[in-house]
Amino acid sequence: MDIRTVEVGNVHIGDGVPVLIAGPCSVENISMLREIAAAAVRAGVSILRGGSFKPRTSPYSFQGLGVEGFEMLNQVKMEFNIPVVSEVMAVDQIDSALKYIDMIQVGARNMHNFPLLSALGKTDKPVLLKRGFMATIEEWLMAAEYLIKEGNDRVVLCERGIRTFEPWTRNTLDISAVPLARMLGGYPVIVDPCHASGRRDILEPLSLAGLAAGADGIMLEVHPDPDKALSDGGQSLSIPGLMDLAEKLIGKNI
Ligand code: PEP
Ligand code: MN
């Protein structure tokens, strides 16, 4: 089955050339976003990520900057000429995302949020649909159908690990899901080794495994000072770490 190509700004996902998506787990302020964007562009990253509505396990953890973070992403997007992806968790966040964001992420926890999917299906924005951590491949593809049914076929899937009994990783990267979702769904698949593993020390082999399995791209979290990150620092690359891994994955580092 042919994989449909999804255009995000001037980036084509699914055309046979793997893309890199990278950025902070959370947008914390504009200066860290600029610093990351500058490095990302140098590293050959095609799309800048940054969460601003954050689905945190604890309600007492940093919840993200909301629309203010979208405005920062939009600002940095214009300064560095790079499209941006960010998450929405609720239908009432879609309007501002449409204004500022090039690709809308539906996170693992919202893969089953059918009203959210249907509402995004009525837009023409590309959607990065993460696999729920308890979702079968079929359930994930059916979640994508909620978008398609409403008319939005600009779907990119993201394998970000599923929950298993293994405690040494945050989740378990399901490599078989990469070729299966591509074959059975026909949508491009991005691998997110950061949320799959929860640990920076195995991002390189997991990313390479993702590409070897046919992934259309890799999404990485990066932070100028990972140990001080407001979310997901332990699984985030430093800026030199991003430069190094990007070189190994796409060899465009200069
Ligand atoms: C994220 O991308 O930062 C995120 C919250 O991912 P997930 O929904 O896969 O946990
Ligand atoms: Mn994260």
CSV table of C-alpha atoms and ligand atoms in Angstrom, one decimal:
chain,number,residue,atom,x,y,z
A,1,MET,CA,0.0,0.0,0.0
A,2,ASP,CA,1.2,3.5,-0.8
A,3,ILE,CA,1.9,5.8,2.1
A,4,ARG,CA,0.2,9.1,1.7
A,5,THR,CA,2.5,12.1,1.9
A,6,VAL,CA,1.5,14.7,4.5
A,7,GLU,CA,2.7,18.3,3.9
A,8,VAL,CA,3.5,20.4,6.9
A,9,GLY,CA,4.5,23.8,5.7
A,10,ASN,CA,7.2,23.0,3.1
A,11,VAL,CA,8.0,19.6,4.7
A,12,HIS,CA,6.8,16.4,3.2
A,13,ILE,CA,6.3,13.5,5.6
A,14,GLY,CA,6.0,10.0,4.0
A,15,ASP,CA,7.8,10.7,0.8
A,16,GLY,CA,10.6,8.3,1.5
A,17,VAL,CA,13.0,10.7,3.1
A,18,PRO,CA,12.9,10.5,6.9
A,19,VAL,CA,12.2,13.8,8.7
A,20,LEU,CA,13.4,14.9,12.1
A,21,ILE,CA,11.1,16.6,14.5
A,22,ALA,CA,12.8,18.1,17.6
A,23,GLY,CA,12.2,20.6,20.4
A,24,PRO,CA,11.5,20.8,24.1
A,25,CYS,CA,8.9,18.7,25.8
A,26,SER,CA,7.4,22.0,27.1
A,27,VAL,CA,7.8,25.5,25.8
A,28,GLU,CA,9.3,27.2,28.9
A,29,ASN,CA,10.2,30.6,27.6
A,30,ILE,CA,11.1,32.2,24.2
A,31,SER,CA,14.9,32.3,24.8
A,32,MET,CA,15.2,28.5,25.3
A,33,LEU,CA,12.9,28.0,22.2
A,34,ARG,CA,15.2,30.2,20.1
A,35,GLU,CA,18.3,28.5,21.3
A,36,ILE,CA,16.8,25.1,20.4
A,37,ALA,CA,15.4,26.3,17.1
A,38,ALA,CA,18.8,27.6,16.0
A,39,ALA,CA,20.5,24.3,16.8
A,40,ALA,CA,17.6,22.3,15.3
A,41,VAL,CA,17.9,24.2,12.0
A,42,ARG,CA,21.6,23.6,11.9
A,43,ALA,CA,21.1,19.9,12.6
A,44,GLY,CA,18.7,19.5,9.7
A,45,VAL,CA,15.6,19.2,11.8
A,46,SER,CA,12.5,19.9,9.7
A,47,ILE,CA,9.8,20.6,12.3
A,48,LEU,CA,10.1,22.2,15.7
A,49,ARG,CA,8.1,20.7,18.5
A,50,GLY,CA,7.1,22.2,21.8
A,51,GLY,CA,4.2,21.4,24.1
A,52,SER,CA,2.2,24.3,25.6
A,53,PHE,CA,-0.9,22.5,26.8
A,54,LYS,CA,0.7,19.7,28.8
A,55,PRO,CA,-1.1,16.5,29.8
A,56,ARG,CA,0.8,16.0,33.1
A,57,THR,CA,0.2,13.0,35.3
A,58,SER,CA,0.1,15.2,38.4
A,59,PRO,CA,-2.1,18.3,38.4
A,60,TYR,CA,0.7,20.0,40.6
A,61,SER,CA,3.3,19.6,37.8
A,62,PHE,CA,4.0,22.4,35.3
A,63,GLN,CA,0.9,22.5,33.0
A,64,GLY,CA,2.4,24.5,30.2
A,65,LEU,CA,2.1,28.1,29.0
A,66,GLY,CA,-1.1,27.6,27.0
A,67,VAL,CA,-1.8,30.1,24.3
A,68,GLU,CA,1.2,32.2,25.3
A,69,GLY,CA,3.4,29.2,24.3
A,70,PHE,CA,1.7,29.0,21.0
A,71,GLU,CA,2.5,32.6,20.4
A,72,MET,CA,6.2,31.9,21.2
A,73,LEU,CA,6.2,29.0,18.8
A,74,ASN,CA,4.7,31.2,16.1
A,75,GLN,CA,7.3,33.9,16.7
A,76,VAL,CA,10.2,31.4,16.5
A,77,LYS,CA,8.7,29.7,13.5
A,78,MET,CA,8.8,33.0,11.7
A,79,GLU,CA,12.3,33.9,12.9
A,80,PHE,CA,13.8,30.5,11.8
A,81,ASN,CA,11.4,29.6,9.0
A,82,ILE,CA,10.6,26.2,10.4
A,83,PRO,CA,7.1,24.7,10.9
A,84,VAL,CA,5.9,23.9,14.4
A,85,VAL,CA,3.9,21.1,16.0
A,86,SER,CA,2.2,21.4,19.4
A,87,GLU,CA,-0.5,19.5,21.3
A,88,VAL,CA,-4.1,20.4,22.0
A,89,MET,CA,-6.0,18.5,24.7
A,90,ALA,CA,-9.5,20.0,24.3
A,91,VAL,CA,-11.8,21.2,21.6
A,92,ASP,CA,-11.7,24.8,22.9
A,93,GLN,CA,-7.9,25.0,22.3
A,94,ILE,CA,-8.2,24.2,18.6
A,95,ASP,CA,-9.0,27.8,17.4
A,96,SER,CA,-5.8,29.2,18.7
A,97,ALA,CA,-3.8,26.2,17.5
A,98,LEU,CA,-5.2,26.8,14.0
A,99,LYS,CA,-3.9,30.3,14.1
A,100,TYR,CA,-0.3,29.6,15.4
A,101,ILE,CA,0.6,26.0,14.8
A,102,ASP,CA,1.3,24.0,11.6
A,103,MET,CA,0.7,20.5,12.9
A,104,ILE,CA,-1.5,19.6,15.8
A,105,GLN,CA,-0.5,16.8,18.1
A,106,VAL,CA,-3.0,14.6,19.8
A,107,GLY,CA,-1.2,13.1,22.8
A,108,ALA,CA,-1.3,9.5,23.9
A,109,ARG,CA,-3.8,10.3,26.7
A,110,ASN,CA,-6.2,11.8,24.2
A,111,MET,CA,-6.0,9.2,21.4
A,112,HIS,CA,-9.4,8.1,22.6
A,113,ASN,CA,-10.8,11.6,22.9
A,114,PHE,CA,-13.3,11.1,20.1
A,115,PRO,CA,-14.9,14.6,20.3
A,116,LEU,CA,-11.4,16.1,20.0
A,117,LEU,CA,-10.6,13.8,17.0
A,118,SER,CA,-13.9,14.6,15.3
A,119,ALA,CA,-13.4,18.3,15.8
A,120,LEU,CA,-9.8,18.1,14.3
A,121,GLY,CA,-11.3,16.1,11.5
A,122,LYS,CA,-13.3,19.1,10.5
A,123,THR,CA,-10.1,21.2,10.0
A,124,ASP,CA,-7.5,20.8,7.3
A,125,LYS,CA,-4.5,21.0,9.7
A,126,PRO,CA,-2.1,18.0,9.7
A,127,VAL,CA,-2.5,16.0,12.9
A,128,LEU,CA,0.2,14.0,14.6
A,129,LEU,CA,-1.7,11.3,16.3
A,130,LYS,CA,0.2,9.5,19.1
A,131,ARG,CA,-0.7,6.0,20.0
A,132,GLY,CA,-2.4,5.6,23.4
A,133,PHE,CA,-0.2,3.6,25.8
A,134,MET,CA,-2.9,1.0,26.1
A,135,ALA,CA,-4.1,1.1,22.5
A,136,THR,CA,-3.8,-1.8,20.1
A,137,ILE,CA,-2.7,-0.9,16.6
A,138,GLU,CA,-6.3,-1.4,15.4
A,139,GLU,CA,-7.6,1.0,18.0
A,140,TRP,CA,-5.0,3.6,17.0
A,141,LEU,CA,-5.9,3.2,13.3
A,142,MET,CA,-9.6,3.6,14.2
A,143,ALA,CA,-8.7,6.8,16.1
A,144,ALA,CA,-7.2,8.0,12.8
A,145,GLU,CA,-10.4,7.1,11.1
A,146,TYR,CA,-12.3,9.6,13.3
A,147,LEU,CA,-10.2,12.3,11.5
A,148,ILE,CA,-10.6,10.9,8.1
A,149,LYS,CA,-14.3,10.4,8.4
A,150,GLU,CA,-14.8,14.1,9.0
A,151,GLY,CA,-12.7,14.9,6.0
A,152,ASN,CA,-9.1,15.4,7.3
A,153,ASP,CA,-6.8,12.9,5.8
A,154,ARG,CA,-3.6,14.8,6.8
A,155,VAL,CA,-2.8,12.2,9.4
A,156,VAL,CA,0.7,11.3,10.7
A,157,LEU,CA,0.9,8.5,13.3
A,158,CYS,CA,3.4,8.5,16.1
A,159,GLU,CA,4.5,5.3,17.9
A,160,ARG,CA,5.6,6.5,21.4
A,161,GLY,CA,5.7,3.2,23.3
A,162,ILE,CA,3.1,1.2,25.1
A,163,ARG,CA,2.8,0.3,28.7
A,164,THR,CA,4.2,-3.2,29.6
A,165,PHE,CA,5.5,-4.9,32.7
A,166,GLU,CA,9.1,-3.6,32.1
A,167,PRO,CA,10.2,-1.0,34.7
A,168,TRP,CA,13.6,-0.1,33.2
A,169,THR,CA,11.9,1.9,30.5
A,170,ARG,CA,9.0,4.3,30.8
A,171,ASN,CA,7.2,2.4,28.1
A,172,THR,CA,8.1,-0.2,25.5
A,173,LEU,CA,8.8,0.9,22.0
A,174,ASP,CA,6.6,-1.4,19.8
A,175,ILE,CA,8.8,-1.7,16.7
A,176,SER,CA,6.3,-4.0,14.9
A,177,ALA,CA,3.7,-1.3,15.1
A,178,VAL,CA,5.8,0.8,12.7
A,179,PRO,CA,5.6,-1.4,9.6
A,180,LEU,CA,2.1,-2.7,10.5
A,181,ALA,CA,0.6,0.8,10.9
A,182,ARG,CA,2.2,2.0,7.7
A,183,MET,CA,1.0,-1.1,5.8
A,184,LEU,CA,-2.5,-1.3,7.2
A,185,GLY,CA,-3.2,2.4,7.7
A,186,GLY,CA,-1.3,3.8,4.8
A,187,TYR,CA,-0.3,6.9,6.9
A,188,PRO,CA,3.3,7.9,7.6
A,189,VAL,CA,4.6,6.8,11.0
A,190,ILE,CA,7.0,8.8,13.2
A,191,VAL,CA,8.8,7.1,16.1
A,192,ASP,CA,9.2,8.9,19.4
A,193,PRO,CA,12.0,7.2,21.3
A,194,CYS,CA,11.9,9.7,24.2
A,195,HIS,CA,8.5,8.8,25.5
A,196,ALA,CA,9.0,5.2,24.6
A,197,SER,CA,12.1,4.8,26.8
A,198,GLY,CA,12.0,7.7,29.2
A,199,ARG,CA,15.8,7.7,29.1
A,200,ARG,CA,18.4,9.6,27.1
A,201,ASP,CA,21.0,6.9,27.1
A,202,ILE,CA,19.2,4.6,24.6
A,203,LEU,CA,17.7,7.2,22.2
A,204,GLU,CA,20.3,6.5,19.5
A,205,PRO,CA,19.7,2.8,19.1
A,206,LEU,CA,15.9,3.2,19.4
A,207,SER,CA,15.9,5.9,16.7
A,208,LEU,CA,18.0,3.8,14.4
A,209,ALA,CA,15.7,0.9,15.0
A,210,GLY,CA,12.7,3.1,14.1
A,211,LEU,CA,14.3,4.1,10.8
A,212,ALA,CA,15.4,0.5,10.1
A,213,ALA,CA,11.7,-0.5,10.6
A,214,GLY,CA,10.6,2.0,8.0
A,215,ALA,CA,9.6,5.0,10.1
A,216,ASP,CA,9.0,8.2,8.1
A,217,GLY,CA,10.7,10.2,10.8
A,218,ILE,CA,11.9,10.5,14.4
A,219,MET,CA,10.7,12.9,17.1
A,220,LEU,CA,13.2,13.9,19.8
A,221,GLU,CA,12.9,16.0,22.9
A,222,VAL,CA,15.7,18.5,23.5
A,223,HIS,CA,16.6,21.0,26.2
A,224,PRO,CA,19.5,23.4,26.7
A,225,ASP,CA,19.9,22.2,30.3
A,226,PRO,CA,17.9,18.9,30.5
A,227,ASP,CA,18.4,18.4,34.2
A,228,LYS,CA,16.5,21.7,34.8
A,229,ALA,CA,13.7,21.0,32.3
A,230,LEU,CA,10.2,21.6,33.6
A,231,SER,CA,9.1,18.3,32.1
A,232,ASP,CA,10.7,15.1,30.7
A,233,GLY,CA,14.3,16.2,31.3
A,234,GLY,CA,15.6,12.6,31.8
A,235,GLN,CA,14.6,11.7,28.3
A,236,SER,CA,15.7,14.9,26.6
A,237,LEU,CA,18.8,15.4,24.6
A,238,SER,CA,21.2,18.3,25.3
A,239,ILE,CA,21.9,20.6,22.3
A,240,PRO,CA,25.2,18.8,21.6
A,241,GLY,CA,23.4,15.5,22.0
A,242,LEU,CA,20.8,16.6,19.3
A,243,MET,CA,23.6,17.7,16.9
A,244,ASP,CA,25.3,14.3,17.3
A,245,LEU,CA,22.2,12.2,17.0
A,246,ALA,CA,20.9,14.1,14.0
A,247,GLU,CA,24.2,13.6,12.2
A,248,LYS,CA,23.8,9.9,12.8
A,249,LEU,CA,20.2,9.8,11.7
A,250,ILE,CA,20.1,12.1,8.7
A,251,GLY,CA,23.7,13.1,8.2
A,252,LYS,CA,22.9,16.7,7.5
A,253,ASN,CA,24.8,18.2,10.4
A,254,ILE,CA,27.1,21.1,9.4
B,1,PEP,C1,4.8,14.9,24.6
B,1,PEP,O1,5.0,14.7,23.3
B,1,PEP,O2,5.5,15.7,25.3
B,1,PEP,C2,3.8,14.0,25.2
B,1,PEP,C3,3.1,14.4,26.3
B,1,PEP,O3,3.7,12.8,24.7
B,1,PEP,P1,2.7,11.6,25.0
B,1,PEP,O4,1.3,12.1,24.7
B,1,PEP,O5,3.2,10.5,24.0
B,1,PEP,O6,2.9,11.1,26.4
B,2,MN,MN,7.3,15.0,26.8
